[in-house]
Amino acid sequence: IQADRFTPIDQFSIPTGELRSVKGTPFDFTTATAIGARIDQDDQQLKMGKGYDHNWVLNNPAAGSLFLAAQAYDPHSGRVLEVLTTEPGIQLYTGNFLDGIHGKDGKVYDRRNAFCLETQHFPDSPNHPSFPTTELKPGQHFESTTVYKFSTK
């Protein structure tokens, strides 16, 4: 994930308004790291989210321009997912609340059997002036682009 900071949450999973550095924490995905490698570390943020369910503050060099925000790679299948976006944030959710959900062809999805990379503005932005604004006034136009690119290597 191309992000040096994330937005910590409170006990209700609402961002506190802080922009915290990922350096030296289980939230540092600036270099390739298995999603589950640090998910059970003794970290208050991981405990409150029951895993990853947090917004990362993307390092977009030209705010509003399309850029590579995150990449996931499965070494067993060779599948690659690239997420490009114009949004300022990305939420990583690790299926912390999956509990025997039945999917396609009756496949059962249990806790942490999946992950999501969801591009977005920061959650609870209207209540945190330091977050990018989500206000859209009459006559203003909003446009956002996200591309999920799949390939193999």
Short mmCIF file of N, CA and C in Angstrom, two decimals:
data_model
loop_
_atom_site.label_atom_id
_atom_site.label_comp_id
_atom_site.label_asym_id
_atom_site.label_seq_id
_atom_site.Cartn_x
_atom_site.Cartn_y
_atom_site.Cartn_z
N ILE A 1 0.86 -1.17 0.00
CA ILE A 1 0.00 0.00 0.00
C ILE A 1 0.90 1.22 0.00
N GLN A 2 0.66 2.13 -0.94
CA GLN A 2 1.48 3.34 -1.07
C GLN A 2 1.01 4.38 -0.04
N ALA A 3 1.34 4.13 1.22
CA ALA A 3 0.88 5.03 2.29
C ALA A 3 1.85 5.00 3.46
N ASP A 4 2.23 6.17 3.92
CA ASP A 4 3.11 6.30 5.08
C ASP A 4 2.33 6.51 6.38
N ARG A 5 0.99 6.72 6.24
CA ARG A 5 0.16 6.97 7.43
C ARG A 5 -1.18 6.26 7.28
N PHE A 6 -1.84 6.07 8.42
CA PHE A 6 -3.19 5.53 8.43
C PHE A 6 -4.00 6.32 9.45
N THR A 7 -5.32 6.10 9.44
CA THR A 7 -6.20 6.82 10.36
C THR A 7 -6.65 5.84 11.46
N PRO A 8 -6.06 5.94 12.65
CA PRO A 8 -6.45 5.06 13.76
C PRO A 8 -7.93 5.21 14.10
N ILE A 9 -8.48 4.14 14.68
CA ILE A 9 -9.90 4.11 15.04
C ILE A 9 -10.07 4.05 16.56
N ASP A 10 -11.30 4.36 16.99
CA ASP A 10 -11.64 4.21 18.41
C ASP A 10 -12.33 2.85 18.60
N GLN A 11 -12.85 2.61 19.80
CA GLN A 11 -13.47 1.32 20.11
C GLN A 11 -14.72 1.03 19.29
N PHE A 12 -15.27 2.05 18.61
CA PHE A 12 -16.45 1.88 17.76
C PHE A 12 -16.08 1.83 16.28
N SER A 13 -14.78 1.72 15.99
CA SER A 13 -14.24 1.68 14.62
C SER A 13 -14.43 2.99 13.86
N ILE A 14 -14.52 4.10 14.58
CA ILE A 14 -14.62 5.42 13.99
C ILE A 14 -13.24 6.07 14.06
N PRO A 15 -12.75 6.65 12.97
CA PRO A 15 -11.44 7.31 13.01
C PRO A 15 -11.39 8.40 14.09
N THR A 16 -10.24 8.49 14.75
CA THR A 16 -10.05 9.45 15.84
C THR A 16 -9.72 10.84 15.32
N GLY A 17 -9.31 10.96 14.07
CA GLY A 17 -8.87 12.23 13.51
C GLY A 17 -7.36 12.31 13.40
N GLU A 18 -6.66 11.40 14.02
CA GLU A 18 -5.20 11.35 13.96
C GLU A 18 -4.76 10.75 12.63
N LEU A 19 -3.64 11.22 12.13
CA LEU A 19 -2.96 10.61 10.99
C LEU A 19 -1.66 10.04 11.54
N ARG A 20 -1.61 8.71 11.72
CA ARG A 20 -0.48 8.06 12.41
C ARG A 20 0.46 7.40 11.40
N SER A 21 1.75 7.51 11.67
CA SER A 21 2.77 6.88 10.83
C SER A 21 2.64 5.36 10.91
N VAL A 22 2.87 4.69 9.78
CA VAL A 22 2.85 3.23 9.74
C VAL A 22 4.22 2.65 10.10
N LYS A 23 5.24 3.48 10.06
CA LYS A 23 6.61 3.01 10.25
C LYS A 23 6.76 2.29 11.60
N GLY A 24 7.30 1.08 11.53
CA GLY A 24 7.54 0.30 12.74
C GLY A 24 6.29 -0.31 13.35
N THR A 25 5.17 -0.32 12.59
CA THR A 25 3.91 -0.88 13.10
C THR A 25 3.45 -2.01 12.17
N PRO A 26 2.47 -2.79 12.62
CA PRO A 26 1.90 -3.82 11.74
C PRO A 26 1.14 -3.23 10.55
N PHE A 27 1.00 -1.91 10.51
CA PHE A 27 0.28 -1.24 9.43
C PHE A 27 1.21 -0.80 8.29
N ASP A 28 2.47 -1.16 8.37
CA ASP A 28 3.43 -0.76 7.35
C ASP A 28 3.44 -1.78 6.21
N PHE A 29 2.76 -1.42 5.13
CA PHE A 29 2.75 -2.22 3.91
C PHE A 29 3.44 -1.47 2.78
N THR A 30 4.41 -0.59 3.13
CA THR A 30 5.13 0.16 2.10
C THR A 30 6.07 -0.74 1.31
N THR A 31 6.40 -1.90 1.86
CA THR A 31 7.13 -2.93 1.12
C THR A 31 6.28 -4.20 1.18
N ALA A 32 6.48 -5.08 0.22
CA ALA A 32 5.68 -6.30 0.13
C ALA A 32 5.74 -7.09 1.43
N THR A 33 4.57 -7.35 1.99
CA THR A 33 4.44 -8.09 3.24
C THR A 33 3.16 -8.91 3.15
N ALA A 34 3.22 -10.16 3.55
CA ALA A 34 2.00 -10.98 3.57
C ALA A 34 0.97 -10.31 4.47
N ILE A 35 -0.27 -10.25 4.01
CA ILE A 35 -1.33 -9.55 4.75
C ILE A 35 -1.46 -10.11 6.16
N GLY A 36 -1.35 -11.42 6.32
CA GLY A 36 -1.54 -12.03 7.63
C GLY A 36 -0.29 -12.14 8.49
N ALA A 37 0.85 -11.67 8.00
CA ALA A 37 2.11 -11.85 8.72
C ALA A 37 2.12 -11.20 10.10
N ARG A 38 1.44 -10.06 10.25
CA ARG A 38 1.47 -9.33 11.53
C ARG A 38 0.08 -9.08 12.09
N ILE A 39 -0.92 -9.71 11.51
CA ILE A 39 -2.31 -9.41 11.85
C ILE A 39 -2.68 -9.76 13.30
N ASP A 40 -1.94 -10.68 13.91
CA ASP A 40 -2.24 -11.07 15.28
C ASP A 40 -1.25 -10.50 16.29
N GLN A 41 -0.47 -9.51 15.88
CA GLN A 41 0.46 -8.87 16.82
C GLN A 41 -0.31 -8.17 17.94
N ASP A 42 0.37 -7.96 19.04
CA ASP A 42 -0.22 -7.28 20.19
C ASP A 42 -0.23 -5.78 19.90
N ASP A 43 -1.26 -5.33 19.19
CA ASP A 43 -1.40 -3.94 18.77
C ASP A 43 -2.84 -3.52 19.05
N GLN A 44 -3.02 -2.42 19.75
CA GLN A 44 -4.35 -1.97 20.14
C GLN A 44 -5.26 -1.75 18.93
N GLN A 45 -4.72 -1.18 17.84
CA GLN A 45 -5.53 -0.94 16.66
C GLN A 45 -6.00 -2.25 16.03
N LEU A 46 -5.14 -3.24 15.97
CA LEU A 46 -5.55 -4.55 15.44
C LEU A 46 -6.59 -5.20 16.33
N LYS A 47 -6.46 -5.03 17.62
CA LYS A 47 -7.44 -5.60 18.55
C LYS A 47 -8.81 -4.95 18.35
N MET A 48 -8.84 -3.62 18.21
CA MET A 48 -10.12 -2.94 18.06
C MET A 48 -10.80 -3.29 16.74
N GLY A 49 -10.02 -3.49 15.68
CA GLY A 49 -10.59 -3.85 14.38
C GLY A 49 -10.74 -5.34 14.18
N LYS A 50 -10.27 -6.13 15.17
CA LYS A 50 -10.23 -7.59 15.07
C LYS A 50 -9.43 -8.04 13.84
N GLY A 51 -8.46 -7.22 13.50
CA GLY A 51 -7.63 -7.41 12.31
C GLY A 51 -7.55 -6.06 11.62
N TYR A 52 -7.27 -6.07 10.32
CA TYR A 52 -7.22 -4.82 9.58
C TYR A 52 -8.62 -4.43 9.13
N ASP A 53 -9.02 -3.25 9.50
CA ASP A 53 -10.26 -2.62 9.02
C ASP A 53 -10.05 -1.13 9.19
N HIS A 54 -9.04 -0.63 8.46
CA HIS A 54 -8.55 0.73 8.64
C HIS A 54 -8.34 1.42 7.29
N ASN A 55 -8.32 2.72 7.34
CA ASN A 55 -8.07 3.57 6.18
C ASN A 55 -6.60 3.97 6.16
N TRP A 56 -5.95 3.80 5.00
CA TRP A 56 -4.59 4.27 4.81
C TRP A 56 -4.63 5.60 4.05
N VAL A 57 -3.75 6.51 4.43
CA VAL A 57 -3.64 7.83 3.80
C VAL A 57 -2.65 7.69 2.64
N LEU A 58 -3.17 7.70 1.44
CA LEU A 58 -2.33 7.41 0.27
C LEU A 58 -1.33 8.52 -0.04
N ASN A 59 -0.15 8.11 -0.50
CA ASN A 59 0.92 9.04 -0.89
C ASN A 59 0.78 9.41 -2.35
N ASN A 60 -0.30 10.03 -2.72
CA ASN A 60 -0.50 10.41 -4.12
C ASN A 60 0.30 11.69 -4.40
N PRO A 61 1.31 11.61 -5.27
CA PRO A 61 2.15 12.78 -5.54
C PRO A 61 1.41 13.93 -6.22
N ALA A 62 0.33 13.63 -6.92
CA ALA A 62 -0.46 14.67 -7.59
C ALA A 62 -1.92 14.43 -7.22
N ALA A 63 -2.35 14.96 -6.10
CA ALA A 63 -3.69 14.71 -5.58
C ALA A 63 -4.74 14.80 -6.68
N GLY A 64 -5.59 13.80 -6.73
CA GLY A 64 -6.65 13.77 -7.73
C GLY A 64 -6.27 13.09 -9.02
N SER A 65 -4.99 12.73 -9.20
CA SER A 65 -4.58 12.03 -10.41
C SER A 65 -4.57 10.52 -10.15
N LEU A 66 -4.78 9.76 -11.20
CA LEU A 66 -4.81 8.31 -11.10
C LEU A 66 -3.39 7.79 -10.86
N PHE A 67 -3.23 6.97 -9.82
CA PHE A 67 -1.92 6.41 -9.54
C PHE A 67 -2.07 5.05 -8.88
N LEU A 68 -0.98 4.27 -8.85
CA LEU A 68 -0.99 2.95 -8.24
C LEU A 68 -0.99 3.11 -6.72
N ALA A 69 -2.09 2.72 -6.08
CA ALA A 69 -2.25 2.88 -4.63
C ALA A 69 -1.87 1.62 -3.87
N ALA A 70 -2.13 0.45 -4.45
CA ALA A 70 -1.86 -0.81 -3.75
C ALA A 70 -1.69 -1.92 -4.76
N GLN A 71 -0.97 -2.95 -4.31
CA GLN A 71 -0.78 -4.13 -5.14
C GLN A 71 -0.79 -5.34 -4.23
N ALA A 72 -1.49 -6.40 -4.66
CA ALA A 72 -1.51 -7.66 -3.93
C ALA A 72 -1.06 -8.76 -4.89
N TYR A 73 -0.28 -9.70 -4.37
CA TYR A 73 0.27 -10.78 -5.19
C TYR A 73 0.12 -12.09 -4.44
N ASP A 74 -0.40 -13.10 -5.13
CA ASP A 74 -0.50 -14.44 -4.57
C ASP A 74 0.57 -15.31 -5.21
N PRO A 75 1.63 -15.66 -4.47
CA PRO A 75 2.73 -16.42 -5.06
C PRO A 75 2.32 -17.84 -5.48
N HIS A 76 1.25 -18.38 -4.89
CA HIS A 76 0.82 -19.74 -5.25
C HIS A 76 0.16 -19.79 -6.62
N SER A 77 -0.69 -18.83 -6.92
CA SER A 77 -1.39 -18.83 -8.21
C SER A 77 -0.73 -17.91 -9.24
N GLY A 78 0.07 -16.96 -8.77
CA GLY A 78 0.67 -15.97 -9.64
C GLY A 78 -0.24 -14.78 -9.93
N ARG A 79 -1.44 -14.78 -9.32
CA ARG A 79 -2.37 -13.67 -9.55
C ARG A 79 -1.85 -12.38 -8.93
N VAL A 80 -2.08 -11.27 -9.65
CA VAL A 80 -1.69 -9.95 -9.19
C VAL A 80 -2.93 -9.05 -9.27
N LEU A 81 -3.15 -8.27 -8.23
CA LEU A 81 -4.19 -7.26 -8.21
C LEU A 81 -3.51 -5.92 -8.01
N GLU A 82 -3.76 -4.99 -8.93
CA GLU A 82 -3.27 -3.62 -8.79
C GLU A 82 -4.48 -2.71 -8.63
N VAL A 83 -4.41 -1.80 -7.68
CA VAL A 83 -5.49 -0.85 -7.45
C VAL A 83 -4.96 0.55 -7.75
N LEU A 84 -5.55 1.17 -8.75
CA LEU A 84 -5.20 2.55 -9.12
C LEU A 84 -6.40 3.42 -8.76
N THR A 85 -6.15 4.62 -8.27
CA THR A 85 -7.26 5.47 -7.85
C THR A 85 -6.89 6.95 -7.88
N THR A 86 -7.91 7.76 -7.86
CA THR A 86 -7.75 9.21 -7.68
C THR A 86 -8.14 9.60 -6.25
N GLU A 87 -8.60 8.63 -5.46
CA GLU A 87 -9.05 8.89 -4.10
C GLU A 87 -7.86 9.09 -3.15
N PRO A 88 -8.07 9.78 -2.01
CA PRO A 88 -6.97 10.02 -1.07
C PRO A 88 -6.74 8.89 -0.06
N GLY A 89 -7.66 7.91 0.00
CA GLY A 89 -7.52 6.86 0.99
C GLY A 89 -7.89 5.50 0.43
N ILE A 90 -7.46 4.46 1.16
CA ILE A 90 -7.84 3.08 0.81
C ILE A 90 -8.04 2.30 2.11
N GLN A 91 -9.15 1.60 2.18
CA GLN A 91 -9.48 0.79 3.35
C GLN A 91 -9.05 -0.64 3.07
N LEU A 92 -8.26 -1.22 3.97
CA LEU A 92 -7.93 -2.64 3.91
C LEU A 92 -8.79 -3.33 4.96
N TYR A 93 -9.62 -4.25 4.51
CA TYR A 93 -10.47 -5.04 5.40
C TYR A 93 -10.12 -6.50 5.19
N THR A 94 -9.89 -7.23 6.28
CA THR A 94 -9.39 -8.59 6.18
C THR A 94 -10.43 -9.65 6.56
N GLY A 95 -11.70 -9.38 6.31
CA GLY A 95 -12.72 -10.40 6.55
C GLY A 95 -12.84 -10.81 8.00
N ASN A 96 -12.63 -9.86 8.90
CA ASN A 96 -12.61 -10.15 10.33
C ASN A 96 -13.94 -10.64 10.88
N PHE A 97 -15.03 -10.34 10.17
CA PHE A 97 -16.35 -10.69 10.68
C PHE A 97 -17.05 -11.73 9.79
N LEU A 98 -16.29 -12.35 8.89
CA LEU A 98 -16.87 -13.46 8.14
C LEU A 98 -17.01 -14.63 9.10
N ASP A 99 -18.17 -15.24 9.09
CA ASP A 99 -18.44 -16.33 10.04
C ASP A 99 -19.34 -17.35 9.38
N GLY A 100 -18.78 -18.15 8.50
CA GLY A 100 -19.56 -19.18 7.85
C GLY A 100 -20.50 -18.66 6.79
N ILE A 101 -20.12 -17.58 6.12
CA ILE A 101 -20.91 -17.03 5.02
C ILE A 101 -20.83 -17.98 3.83
N HIS A 102 -21.97 -18.29 3.23
CA HIS A 102 -21.99 -19.18 2.06
C HIS A 102 -21.93 -18.35 0.79
N GLY A 103 -20.94 -18.68 -0.04
CA GLY A 103 -20.73 -17.96 -1.29
C GLY A 103 -21.09 -18.82 -2.49
N LYS A 104 -20.49 -18.50 -3.60
CA LYS A 104 -20.74 -19.20 -4.86
C LYS A 104 -20.50 -20.69 -4.71
N ASP A 105 -21.40 -21.47 -5.28
CA ASP A 105 -21.32 -22.94 -5.25
C ASP A 105 -21.24 -23.49 -3.83
N GLY A 106 -21.80 -22.75 -2.85
CA GLY A 106 -21.84 -23.23 -1.47
C GLY A 106 -20.53 -23.10 -0.72
N LYS A 107 -19.53 -22.46 -1.33
CA LYS A 107 -18.24 -22.27 -0.64
C LYS A 107 -18.46 -21.48 0.64
N VAL A 108 -17.85 -21.94 1.73
CA VAL A 108 -18.00 -21.28 3.02
C VAL A 108 -16.80 -20.37 3.26
N TYR A 109 -17.11 -19.13 3.62
CA TYR A 109 -16.07 -18.15 3.93
C TYR A 109 -16.07 -17.90 5.43
N ASP A 110 -14.96 -18.24 6.05
CA ASP A 110 -14.79 -18.04 7.48
C ASP A 110 -13.95 -16.80 7.75
N ARG A 111 -13.76 -16.51 9.02
CA ARG A 111 -12.99 -15.34 9.44
C ARG A 111 -11.65 -15.27 8.70
N ARG A 112 -11.40 -14.12 8.13
CA ARG A 112 -10.16 -13.79 7.43
C ARG A 112 -9.90 -14.63 6.18
N ASN A 113 -10.93 -15.17 5.57
CA ASN A 113 -10.77 -15.91 4.32
C ASN A 113 -10.75 -15.01 3.10
N ALA A 114 -10.82 -13.70 3.31
CA ALA A 114 -10.85 -12.78 2.18
C ALA A 114 -10.28 -11.43 2.63
N PHE A 115 -10.01 -10.57 1.66
CA PHE A 115 -9.63 -9.20 1.98
C PHE A 115 -10.22 -8.28 0.94
N CYS A 116 -10.36 -7.01 1.31
CA CYS A 116 -10.88 -5.99 0.41
C CYS A 116 -9.93 -4.81 0.42
N LEU A 117 -9.79 -4.18 -0.71
CA LEU A 117 -9.08 -2.91 -0.84
C LEU A 117 -10.08 -1.93 -1.44
N GLU A 118 -10.59 -1.02 -0.60
CA GLU A 118 -11.69 -0.14 -0.97
C GLU A 118 -11.19 1.31 -1.01
N THR A 119 -11.16 1.90 -2.20
CA THR A 119 -10.70 3.29 -2.31
C THR A 119 -11.79 4.23 -1.82
N GLN A 120 -11.38 5.35 -1.24
CA GLN A 120 -12.37 6.22 -0.59
C GLN A 120 -11.75 7.52 -0.12
N HIS A 121 -12.62 8.43 0.30
CA HIS A 121 -12.22 9.52 1.16
C HIS A 121 -12.18 8.94 2.57
N PHE A 122 -11.59 9.64 3.50
CA PHE A 122 -11.43 9.07 4.84
C PHE A 122 -12.78 8.97 5.54
N PRO A 123 -13.04 7.85 6.24
CA PRO A 123 -14.28 7.73 6.98
C PRO A 123 -14.42 8.85 8.01
N ASP A 124 -15.63 9.31 8.23
CA ASP A 124 -15.96 10.33 9.21
C ASP A 124 -15.32 11.69 8.89
N SER A 125 -15.02 11.92 7.61
CA SER A 125 -14.38 13.17 7.19
C SER A 125 -15.10 14.43 7.65
N PRO A 126 -16.43 14.50 7.60
CA PRO A 126 -17.09 15.76 8.01
C PRO A 126 -16.78 16.18 9.45
N ASN A 127 -16.38 15.22 10.28
CA ASN A 127 -16.11 15.52 11.69
C ASN A 127 -14.63 15.74 12.00
N HIS A 128 -13.80 15.75 10.96
CA HIS A 128 -12.36 15.93 11.17
C HIS A 128 -11.82 16.93 10.14
N PRO A 129 -11.67 18.19 10.52
CA PRO A 129 -11.23 19.23 9.58
C PRO A 129 -9.88 18.95 8.92
N SER A 130 -9.03 18.12 9.55
CA SER A 130 -7.73 17.83 8.97
C SER A 130 -7.82 16.78 7.85
N PHE A 131 -8.97 16.12 7.70
CA PHE A 131 -9.17 15.13 6.64
C PHE A 131 -9.57 15.85 5.36
N PRO A 132 -9.28 15.26 4.20
CA PRO A 132 -9.75 15.86 2.95
C PRO A 132 -11.27 16.02 2.98
N THR A 133 -11.75 17.12 2.49
CA THR A 133 -13.18 17.41 2.57
C THR A 133 -14.00 16.49 1.68
N THR A 134 -15.19 16.19 2.14
CA THR A 134 -16.16 15.43 1.35
C THR A 134 -17.36 16.30 1.01
N GLU A 135 -17.25 17.59 1.33
CA GLU A 135 -18.36 18.51 1.08
C GLU A 135 -18.48 18.81 -0.41
N LEU A 136 -19.69 18.71 -0.91
CA LEU A 136 -19.97 19.03 -2.30
C LEU A 136 -21.11 20.04 -2.31
N LYS A 137 -20.80 21.23 -2.73
CA LYS A 137 -21.78 22.32 -2.73
C LYS A 137 -22.58 22.32 -4.02
N PRO A 138 -23.79 22.91 -3.99
CA PRO A 138 -24.60 22.98 -5.21
C PRO A 138 -23.80 23.58 -6.36
N GLY A 139 -23.91 22.94 -7.51
CA GLY A 139 -23.21 23.41 -8.70
C GLY A 139 -21.81 22.82 -8.86
N GLN A 140 -21.25 22.24 -7.80
CA GLN A 140 -19.93 21.61 -7.90
C GLN A 140 -20.08 20.22 -8.51
N HIS A 141 -19.01 19.75 -9.10
CA HIS A 141 -18.97 18.44 -9.74
C HIS A 141 -17.98 17.55 -9.01
N PHE A 142 -18.33 16.30 -8.80
CA PHE A 142 -17.42 15.33 -8.18
C PHE A 142 -17.18 14.19 -9.16
N GLU A 143 -15.93 13.82 -9.29
CA GLU A 143 -15.57 12.69 -10.13
C GLU A 143 -14.47 11.90 -9.45
N SER A 144 -14.56 10.60 -9.53
CA SER A 144 -13.57 9.72 -8.92
C SER A 144 -13.36 8.53 -9.85
N THR A 145 -12.14 8.05 -9.90
CA THR A 145 -11.82 6.88 -10.72
C THR A 145 -11.04 5.88 -9.89
N THR A 146 -11.46 4.62 -9.98
CA THR A 146 -10.71 3.52 -9.39
C THR A 146 -10.64 2.41 -10.43
N VAL A 147 -9.46 1.84 -10.59
CA VAL A 147 -9.25 0.75 -11.54
C VAL A 147 -8.70 -0.43 -10.76
N TYR A 148 -9.35 -1.59 -10.89
CA TYR A 148 -8.85 -2.84 -10.34
C TYR A 148 -8.30 -3.63 -11.52
N LYS A 149 -7.00 -3.78 -11.56
CA LYS A 149 -6.32 -4.42 -12.69
C LYS A 149 -5.80 -5.80 -12.25
N PHE A 150 -6.18 -6.83 -12.98
CA PHE A 150 -5.78 -8.20 -12.66
C PHE A 150 -4.84 -8.73 -13.73
N SER A 151 -3.81 -9.45 -13.29
CA SER A 151 -2.86 -10.07 -14.21
C SER A 151 -2.21 -11.25 -13.50
N THR A 152 -1.27 -11.88 -14.14
CA THR A 152 -0.50 -12.97 -13.54
C THR A 152 0.98 -12.73 -13.79
N LYS A 153 1.78 -13.32 -12.93
CA LYS A 153 3.23 -13.29 -13.19
C LYS A 153 3.86 -14.58 -12.74
#
